[in-house]
Amino acid sequence: MRISMDVELKDIPGQLILALNPISELKGNLISVVHHHEKRTPRGTIPVQLVFEIDHEKLNTIISRFEDSGVEVIRSGEERFLEHGAIIMIGHIIHTDIQDTMDKIDSTGFAEVVDLSLSMPRIDKPSSALLKIDAVGKKEMNDAMSLLKTVAKEKDLLVIEPIETELM
Amino acid sequence: MVIGMKTIRASIIGFGAVGQGVAEVLLRKNEYLKNIGLDITVVAVADSRSAAIDPDGVDLAKVLSHKRTEGTVGSEKLTGLEIIKNIDHELVIETTPTDINAGGVGLPNMLAAFEHGRDVVTSNKGPLALKYRELAEIAKENGSNFKFEATVGGAMPIINLTRDILAGNEILSIEGIFNGTCNYILTRMMEEHASYEQMLAESQELGIAETDPTYDVEGIDAASKLVILANSIFDIDATYKDVDVTGITKITPESLMLAQDDGYVIKLIGEVKKDLIRVGPRLVPVGHPLAVGGTLNVASVQTDLAGTVTITGRGAGSIETASAIISDVISIYRT
Ligand SMILES: NC(=O)c1ccc[n+]([C@@H]2O[C@H](COP(=O)([O-])OP(=O)(O)OC[C@H]3O[C@@H](n4cnc5c(N)ncnc54)[C@H](OP(=O)(O)O)[C@@H]3O)[C@@H](O)[C@H]2O)c1
């Protein structure tokens, strides 16, 4: 299962390693670390957000190892995707294996295609698709978009992504 | 004559939609210009086949009507380049056709103007998109003013906004719609659930798109404008070939509907910042400042101090483009 966990580290060197070691030792798969080094909690600790995959029965072991080494677990839960994005593709979407295109995103571990709307006017005409993508964070969303663009380029599909600036 | 009146002798090289717009605006704003101490005397006008010349000032009303009835501006046979080289004047208003591949007549015209120490105000993108650096340097060496607000976004004052009004700010990026023809076609495709081909035909009928629309619909026009912004605002030594360009010809009505169902419109967006110049169709949230319709242009400037500043306006049109030219002229000579 995929876990997202907020932990707090003491503000002394070497603390991040304490938090990352148990995950790899227990054969977990670290997906992302958001380490706000410049941020401090009111308690003077450094907040870190971890996302990793781990066998269900090992989760409690990880948590107790954290606590033994002074890494405080504030929240732990099954991962929620924080970023939602949309992207449009135009071209011979079915012929070029839409399943494979979506699998490429899903197999990243940090993003997945959660919805697909497809519009096919005629079999010989290019179709259009809107894919909704969820990702663990902003950076992961950008990575997923770049990956989609690379795949689409290989398949000669036009990709229309959202503008970057969120104004207002 | 008013005390402190400054007389500027000018030529108008190229007398199509924009050149004629400039002549009309000069006639209409004669009083206004005099009031701010400027007497703009047009000593020569040229189109591709003819010229009108008078060192005391040609009669612009007469030249306009000659052009409309006879198709020529007058009976003199001097070319634009000969006028620039041989007739005494301070300001060349260069409004010949844009040629993005070779620079067209605009390039030798501008170079000659600078070599003779004349100022240049232009709406012609071609020479700037190809050789911005060279032109800017030669202008500087010769002490000439070189202004080109009309080359980007028509009446929308993006260059002077960022260079003068937002002075002191670092410009982080500029993003916007820089081609009114593409904006019109995409807006209408969405409204009518119609194909690209249908709405291209409609815009050609309305005179919004050219008979050969390649330059607009393939994103080339927008890319040239971004190159001018990249050079003049971001100091990036880029030419047209450095732009990553995708046009609108492959956009389907179905994709516009899918976007709409999800709260987006599709726009041809140009984007420039350090290390990136690109033009391509993008999803813009409905209600976002960049989601303007019809033939409008729009630009959002991201700055370090002022945050985001967005302006929108008419990207083309005879009088609208002349507005940008006149404002450049005034900014050079007003004291
Ligand atoms: N129209 C707009 O809204 C707009 C907006 C922004 C920028 N611009 C730019 O402004 C420039 C002018 O646009 P426009 O719409 O006015 O074009 P236009 O209507 O095609 O007019 C071009 C003019 O240049 C003349 N010309 C061609 N070759 C010449 C030469 N060798 N020497 C002297 N004159 C020559 C033409 O002569 P003839 O009359 O004899 O053919 C015509 O009068 C273009 O670079 C365009 O990209 C236009």
Short mmCIF file of N, CA and C in Angstrom, two decimals, chain A residues 84-91 117-122 125-132 149 153 156 158-168, chain B residues 173 175 246-247 250-256 258-259 262 264 266-267 269 271 273 276 278 281-290 300 302 308 310:
data_model
loop_
_atom_site.label_atom_id
_atom_site.label_comp_id
_atom_site.label_asym_id
_atom_site.label_seq_id
_atom_site.Cartn_x
_atom_site.Cartn_y
_atom_site.Cartn_z
N HIS A 84 -4.46 17.65 -8.96
CA HIS A 84 -5.34 17.12 -9.99
C HIS A 84 -5.09 17.92 -11.26
N GLY A 85 -4.91 17.22 -12.35
CA GLY A 85 -4.65 17.92 -13.60
C GLY A 85 -5.43 17.31 -14.74
N ALA A 86 -5.50 18.06 -15.83
CA ALA A 86 -6.18 17.57 -17.02
C ALA A 86 -5.28 17.82 -18.22
N ILE A 87 -5.43 17.00 -19.22
CA ILE A 87 -4.63 17.17 -20.43
C ILE A 87 -5.45 16.63 -21.60
N ILE A 88 -5.30 17.27 -22.74
CA ILE A 88 -6.04 16.81 -23.92
C ILE A 88 -5.07 16.22 -24.93
N MET A 89 -5.50 15.15 -25.57
CA MET A 89 -4.69 14.57 -26.65
C MET A 89 -5.55 14.48 -27.90
N ILE A 90 -4.93 14.74 -29.04
CA ILE A 90 -5.65 14.66 -30.31
C ILE A 90 -4.81 13.83 -31.27
N GLY A 91 -5.46 12.91 -31.98
CA GLY A 91 -4.75 12.10 -32.96
C GLY A 91 -5.34 10.71 -33.02
N SER A 117 -12.02 10.68 -21.01
CA SER A 117 -13.17 10.93 -21.87
C SER A 117 -12.67 10.94 -23.30
N LEU A 118 -13.31 10.12 -24.12
CA LEU A 118 -12.84 9.96 -25.48
C LEU A 118 -13.94 10.37 -26.44
N SER A 119 -13.57 11.08 -27.49
CA SER A 119 -14.56 11.47 -28.48
C SER A 119 -14.02 11.11 -29.86
N MET A 120 -14.74 10.19 -30.52
CA MET A 120 -14.29 9.73 -31.84
C MET A 120 -15.34 10.06 -32.87
N PRO A 121 -15.10 11.05 -33.74
CA PRO A 121 -16.11 11.42 -34.71
C PRO A 121 -16.33 10.33 -35.76
N ARG A 122 -15.24 9.81 -36.33
CA ARG A 122 -15.32 8.75 -37.34
C ARG A 122 -14.04 7.97 -37.26
N LYS A 125 -11.00 9.51 -38.73
CA LYS A 125 -10.65 10.88 -38.31
C LYS A 125 -9.92 10.84 -36.98
N PRO A 126 -9.13 11.85 -36.71
CA PRO A 126 -8.45 11.87 -35.42
C PRO A 126 -9.44 11.97 -34.27
N SER A 127 -9.19 11.27 -33.20
CA SER A 127 -10.07 11.39 -32.04
C SER A 127 -9.44 12.33 -31.03
N SER A 128 -10.26 12.71 -30.06
CA SER A 128 -9.82 13.62 -29.01
C SER A 128 -10.07 12.96 -27.67
N ALA A 129 -9.17 13.20 -26.73
CA ALA A 129 -9.36 12.61 -25.41
C ALA A 129 -8.98 13.61 -24.34
N LEU A 130 -9.72 13.59 -23.26
CA LEU A 130 -9.33 14.36 -22.09
C LEU A 130 -8.97 13.38 -20.98
N LEU A 131 -7.75 13.48 -20.52
CA LEU A 131 -7.29 12.61 -19.44
C LEU A 131 -7.20 13.42 -18.17
N LYS A 132 -7.74 12.86 -17.10
CA LYS A 132 -7.53 13.50 -15.81
C LYS A 132 -6.45 12.73 -15.07
N LYS A 149 3.95 13.91 -22.66
CA LYS A 149 4.34 14.60 -23.89
C LYS A 149 5.34 13.78 -24.69
N LYS A 153 4.59 12.30 -28.33
CA LYS A 153 5.43 12.68 -29.47
C LYS A 153 5.81 11.45 -30.28
N ASP A 156 2.95 10.48 -32.31
CA ASP A 156 2.45 11.54 -33.19
C ASP A 156 1.07 12.07 -32.74
N LEU A 158 -1.07 15.09 -30.67
CA LEU A 158 -0.94 16.46 -30.19
C LEU A 158 -1.38 16.51 -28.72
N VAL A 159 -0.56 17.10 -27.88
CA VAL A 159 -0.90 17.20 -26.47
C VAL A 159 -1.18 18.65 -26.11
N ILE A 160 -2.29 18.89 -25.44
CA ILE A 160 -2.63 20.24 -25.01
C ILE A 160 -2.66 20.27 -23.49
N GLU A 161 -1.66 20.92 -22.91
CA GLU A 161 -1.57 20.93 -21.44
C GLU A 161 -2.04 22.27 -20.89
N PRO A 162 -2.34 22.31 -19.62
CA PRO A 162 -2.80 23.57 -19.02
C PRO A 162 -1.67 24.61 -18.98
N ILE A 163 -2.04 25.88 -18.96
CA ILE A 163 -1.03 26.92 -18.80
C ILE A 163 -0.43 26.79 -17.40
N GLU A 164 0.77 27.35 -17.26
CA GLU A 164 1.46 27.17 -15.99
C GLU A 164 0.97 28.10 -14.89
N THR A 165 0.76 29.35 -15.28
CA THR A 165 0.49 30.34 -14.24
C THR A 165 -0.93 30.22 -13.71
N GLU A 166 -1.02 30.12 -12.43
CA GLU A 166 -2.32 30.16 -11.78
C GLU A 166 -2.45 31.55 -11.20
N LEU A 167 -3.09 32.44 -11.96
CA LEU A 167 -3.19 33.82 -11.49
C LEU A 167 -4.41 34.00 -10.60
N MET A 168 -4.75 35.20 -10.43
CA MET A 168 -5.96 35.62 -9.70
C MET A 168 -5.86 35.45 -8.18
N SER B 173 8.32 36.29 -16.63
CA SER B 173 7.80 35.63 -17.82
C SER B 173 6.69 36.45 -18.43
N GLU B 175 3.25 35.65 -20.92
CA GLU B 175 2.46 34.56 -21.46
C GLU B 175 1.20 35.19 -22.05
N THR B 246 3.86 25.04 -32.25
CA THR B 246 2.77 24.19 -32.72
C THR B 246 1.59 25.10 -33.03
N GLY B 247 0.95 24.90 -34.15
CA GLY B 247 -0.19 25.75 -34.55
C GLY B 247 -1.52 25.17 -34.14
N LYS B 250 -4.59 21.29 -36.10
CA LYS B 250 -5.01 19.92 -35.73
C LYS B 250 -6.06 19.92 -34.64
N ILE B 251 -6.48 21.10 -34.18
CA ILE B 251 -7.46 21.14 -33.09
C ILE B 251 -8.82 20.69 -33.61
N THR B 252 -9.44 19.79 -32.88
CA THR B 252 -10.75 19.27 -33.28
C THR B 252 -11.85 19.95 -32.47
N PRO B 253 -13.08 20.03 -33.04
CA PRO B 253 -14.20 20.57 -32.24
C PRO B 253 -14.45 19.70 -31.01
N GLU B 254 -14.21 18.39 -31.14
CA GLU B 254 -14.44 17.49 -30.00
C GLU B 254 -13.51 17.86 -28.83
N SER B 255 -12.27 18.21 -29.16
CA SER B 255 -11.34 18.54 -28.07
C SER B 255 -11.80 19.81 -27.35
N LEU B 256 -12.35 20.74 -28.12
CA LEU B 256 -12.85 21.98 -27.49
C LEU B 256 -14.03 21.68 -26.56
N LEU B 258 -14.62 18.74 -25.03
CA LEU B 258 -14.09 18.04 -23.85
C LEU B 258 -13.48 19.05 -22.87
N ALA B 259 -12.76 20.01 -23.42
CA ALA B 259 -12.14 21.03 -22.56
C ALA B 259 -13.23 21.83 -21.85
N ASP B 262 -14.84 20.37 -18.91
CA ASP B 262 -13.99 20.32 -17.73
C ASP B 262 -13.58 21.72 -17.24
N TYR B 264 -12.44 24.39 -19.19
CA TYR B 264 -11.32 25.02 -19.89
C TYR B 264 -11.73 25.53 -21.27
N ILE B 266 -9.51 26.29 -25.07
CA ILE B 266 -8.20 26.04 -25.69
C ILE B 266 -7.77 27.30 -26.42
N LYS B 267 -6.58 27.77 -26.15
CA LYS B 267 -6.06 29.00 -26.76
C LYS B 267 -4.67 28.73 -27.31
N ILE B 269 -1.30 29.76 -27.07
CA ILE B 269 -0.59 30.56 -26.07
C ILE B 269 0.90 30.65 -26.42
N GLU B 271 4.63 31.83 -24.90
CA GLU B 271 5.23 31.94 -23.58
C GLU B 271 6.71 32.23 -23.74
N LYS B 273 10.23 33.09 -21.34
CA LYS B 273 10.99 33.36 -20.12
C LYS B 273 12.41 32.90 -20.36
N LEU B 276 13.26 29.57 -22.37
CA LEU B 276 12.09 28.93 -22.98
C LEU B 276 11.31 29.92 -23.83
N ARG B 278 8.10 29.36 -26.45
CA ARG B 278 7.27 28.40 -27.16
C ARG B 278 5.88 28.94 -27.46
N PRO B 281 -1.02 25.26 -28.56
CA PRO B 281 -2.34 25.29 -27.94
C PRO B 281 -2.26 24.83 -26.49
N ARG B 282 -2.98 25.53 -25.62
CA ARG B 282 -2.93 25.19 -24.19
C ARG B 282 -4.34 25.27 -23.61
N LEU B 283 -4.52 24.59 -22.49
CA LEU B 283 -5.79 24.68 -21.76
C LEU B 283 -5.73 25.89 -20.84
N VAL B 284 -6.75 26.74 -20.92
CA VAL B 284 -6.83 27.91 -20.05
C VAL B 284 -8.15 27.83 -19.29
N PRO B 285 -8.12 27.92 -17.96
CA PRO B 285 -9.37 27.83 -17.20
C PRO B 285 -10.35 28.93 -17.62
N VAL B 286 -11.62 28.57 -17.77
CA VAL B 286 -12.65 29.57 -18.07
C VAL B 286 -12.60 30.63 -16.96
N GLY B 287 -12.66 31.90 -17.34
CA GLY B 287 -12.65 32.94 -16.32
C GLY B 287 -11.26 33.43 -15.99
N HIS B 288 -10.25 32.74 -16.45
CA HIS B 288 -8.86 33.18 -16.26
C HIS B 288 -8.63 34.43 -17.10
N PRO B 289 -7.78 35.36 -16.63
CA PRO B 289 -7.55 36.59 -17.42
C PRO B 289 -7.06 36.33 -18.86
N LEU B 290 -6.42 35.20 -19.11
CA LEU B 290 -5.95 34.92 -20.47
C LEU B 290 -7.06 34.36 -21.37
N SER B 300 0.02 38.42 -20.13
CA SER B 300 0.23 38.47 -18.69
C SER B 300 1.72 38.54 -18.43
N GLN B 302 4.61 38.42 -15.64
CA GLN B 302 4.93 38.06 -14.26
C GLN B 302 6.18 38.84 -13.84
N THR B 308 1.54 39.84 -10.98
CA THR B 308 1.11 39.62 -12.36
C THR B 308 0.32 40.82 -12.87
N THR B 310 -1.83 42.04 -16.27
CA THR B 310 -2.39 41.52 -17.52
C THR B 310 -3.01 42.65 -18.33
#
